[in-house]
Amino acid sequence: MPLYRDEAVVLRTQKLGEADRIVTLLSRYRGQIRAVAKGVRRTASKFGSRLEPFMVVDAQFYEGKSLDIVNQVETIGSYGGQIIEDYGAFTAANAMVEAAERLTSEESSPQQYLLLVGALRSLAGKEHDSSLILDSYLLRALAIAGWAPSFDNCARCEAMGPHSAFVMQVGSVVCQNCKPIGAVAISTDTSDLLGALLSGDWDLAETASDQARSSASGIVAAYSQWHIERGLKSMPHVERA
Amino acid sequence: MYEGVIQELIDELGRLPGVGPKSAQRIAFYLLQADADQAKRLAEVLTEVRERVRFCEQCGNVAEAELCNICRDPRRSKASICVVEESKDVQAIERTREFKGLYHVLGGAISPIEGIGPDNLRIKELVSRLADPDIKEVIIATDPNLEGEATATYLTRMLSPMGITISRLASGLPVGGDLEYADEITLGRAFEGRRTVS
């Protein structure tokens, strides 16, 4: 039976039978993996705690007919314990792993893997406000998936910004002349914040006003829902500061 | 594929959790070959359980009356409430014979990824119960997994201003196990929750 080994982050777990779980992981080199972890719900399980959501692990699997089976697990990063200390961070982390599950497939995507691990580490370490980390993660994950938004030049005539309208379908700001019906109004502060979150300019992002943060979160949520079919179940539960 | 009612029985059995198509077929043929009274009794119990069993209006545990046996029992202490996720957890704690207080069944744990938030659980009912001045302690006994811990964090944050003692079940090494086989997270928890013995 072929064995393989990869680094992975646990996205989701589902109960299976008496004491097993189906674990969905985003691996570094093999993309998404769905595997059965046998007996992990028993209190005496040797690696049940290592296969909880948000754990980063080095795992060995053997290929099964429909689902693979987790054979061995070693911890690389344990972020769940620190994340659940803050309920807002927990809800943000849920939205992140759900987005990662929807934006990735069985194809290898080391960039998505590294982005998610970095975002979870940042949440666990309380490096920034959890809401900002979530928004930054979603913008960058969408960009890696091929839906990079633009907050600088007009998408149609390429006029230099700042512009005061954002078109969800296009994923870009537009100038007053090119503005279509249904474009969302966006302030310069919000536009700057979104650009900073996309590029990882945390010094600028941290100085944004509450109003700009709230407006940016709304745009990121709507933009994510637009591109991720059926939307994210966890988004309505995200607790924003 | 069988015809008629036997296939219907296999299909219905196959809908039960943990019962696959092969097991469903095996159970169906067992029932066909078993004593007629046994099958009849099973059918009667299934009907009866749906008609008679409901949820306790106070704690949410399974009950055959307005209140469950535990809530009706005058010998139970009203000073402490143990909060659990499911009715099955009540039975697990009752088997220990250590807890003499009352329970509150939440009906699950917070899991945003499954679309389950605090409003989908019986948290409002718990807060209403805590208005009773006799209640001095809330013991949070949600599962020691991520969703259970997040639910405990949420409850602690919500109930702390009420001035009631809030405690969480200890987690650590399983009785009868070898220390060397414990994973680092469980062992870390055991260290965090260690107690002074002398």
GROMACS .gro file of C-alpha atoms in nm, chain A residues 11-14 21 43-46 49-50 52-55 75 78 80 84-87 90-91 94 97-98 101 233-234 237 239, chain B residues 18 85-86 88 110-118 120 143-147 149-150 153-154 157 174 181-186 189:
model
   64
   11LEU     CA    1  -0.896   2.252   0.802
   12ARG     CA    2  -1.195   2.054   0.925
   13THR     CA    3  -1.290   1.733   1.102
   14GLN     CA    4  -1.610   1.529   1.079
   21ARG     CA    5  -1.292   1.113   1.213
   43THR     CA    6  -0.956   0.964   2.508
   44ALA     CA    7  -0.659   0.728   2.481
   45SER     CA    8  -0.590   0.822   2.118
   46LYS     CA    9  -0.221   0.887   2.056
   49SER     CA   10  -0.517   1.611   1.974
   50ARG     CA   11  -0.275   1.663   1.684
   52GLU     CA   12  -0.773   1.921   1.562
   53PRO     CA   13  -0.849   2.217   1.330
   54PHE     CA   14  -0.572   2.481   1.298
   55MET     CA   15  -0.297   2.229   1.385
   75THR     CA   16   0.313   1.845   1.552
   78SER     CA   17  -0.005   2.408   1.760
   80GLY     CA   18  -0.562   2.606   1.832
   84ILE     CA   19  -0.957   2.975   2.121
   85GLU     CA   20  -0.851   3.199   2.409
   86ASP     CA   21  -1.002   3.482   2.202
   87TYR     CA   22  -1.349   3.407   2.064
   90PHE     CA   23  -1.158   3.160   1.678
   91THR     CA   24  -1.438   3.279   1.450
   94ASN     CA   25  -1.289   2.929   1.111
   97VAL     CA   26  -0.992   2.750   0.702
   98GLU     CA   27  -1.332   2.739   0.532
  101GLU     CA   28  -1.103   2.460   0.178
  233LYS     CA   29  -2.102   2.945   0.641
  234SER     CA   30  -1.869   3.085   0.905
  237HIS     CA   31  -2.051   3.418   1.283
  239GLU     CA   32  -1.703   3.844   1.567
  259GLY     CA   33  -2.279   0.387   1.124
  326GLU     CA   34  -2.299   1.926   2.476
  327GLU     CA   35  -2.528   1.622   2.438
  329LYS     CA   36  -2.504   1.120   2.597
  351ILE     CA   37  -2.012   2.627   1.859
  352SER     CA   38  -1.880   2.545   1.513
  353PRO     CA   39  -1.889   2.842   1.273
  354ILE     CA   40  -1.759   2.629   0.985
  355GLU     CA   41  -2.073   2.414   1.018
  356GLY     CA   42  -2.285   2.729   1.052
  357ILE     CA   43  -2.348   2.668   1.425
  358GLY     CA   44  -2.318   2.982   1.635
  359PRO     CA   45  -2.413   3.061   1.998
  361ASN     CA   46  -2.817   2.783   1.768
  384ASP     CA   47  -1.575   1.809   2.488
  385PRO     CA   48  -1.199   1.869   2.518
  386ASN     CA   49  -1.170   1.939   2.145
  387LEU     CA   50  -1.148   2.270   1.959
  388GLU     CA   51  -1.523   2.333   1.930
  390GLU     CA   52  -1.301   2.458   2.416
  391ALA     CA   53  -1.429   2.750   2.204
  394THR     CA   54  -1.440   3.026   2.619
  395TYR     CA   55  -1.762   3.184   2.495
  398ARG     CA   56  -1.687   3.532   2.879
  415PRO     CA   57  -0.595   0.903   3.096
  422TYR     CA   58   0.281   0.746   2.503
  423ALA     CA   59   0.096   1.070   2.587
  424ASP     CA   60   0.100   1.329   2.311
  425GLU     CA   61   0.262   1.666   2.384
  426ILE     CA   62  -0.068   1.858   2.394
  427THR     CA   63  -0.234   1.628   2.648
  430ARG     CA   64  -0.246   2.024   2.967
   0.00000   0.00000   0.00000
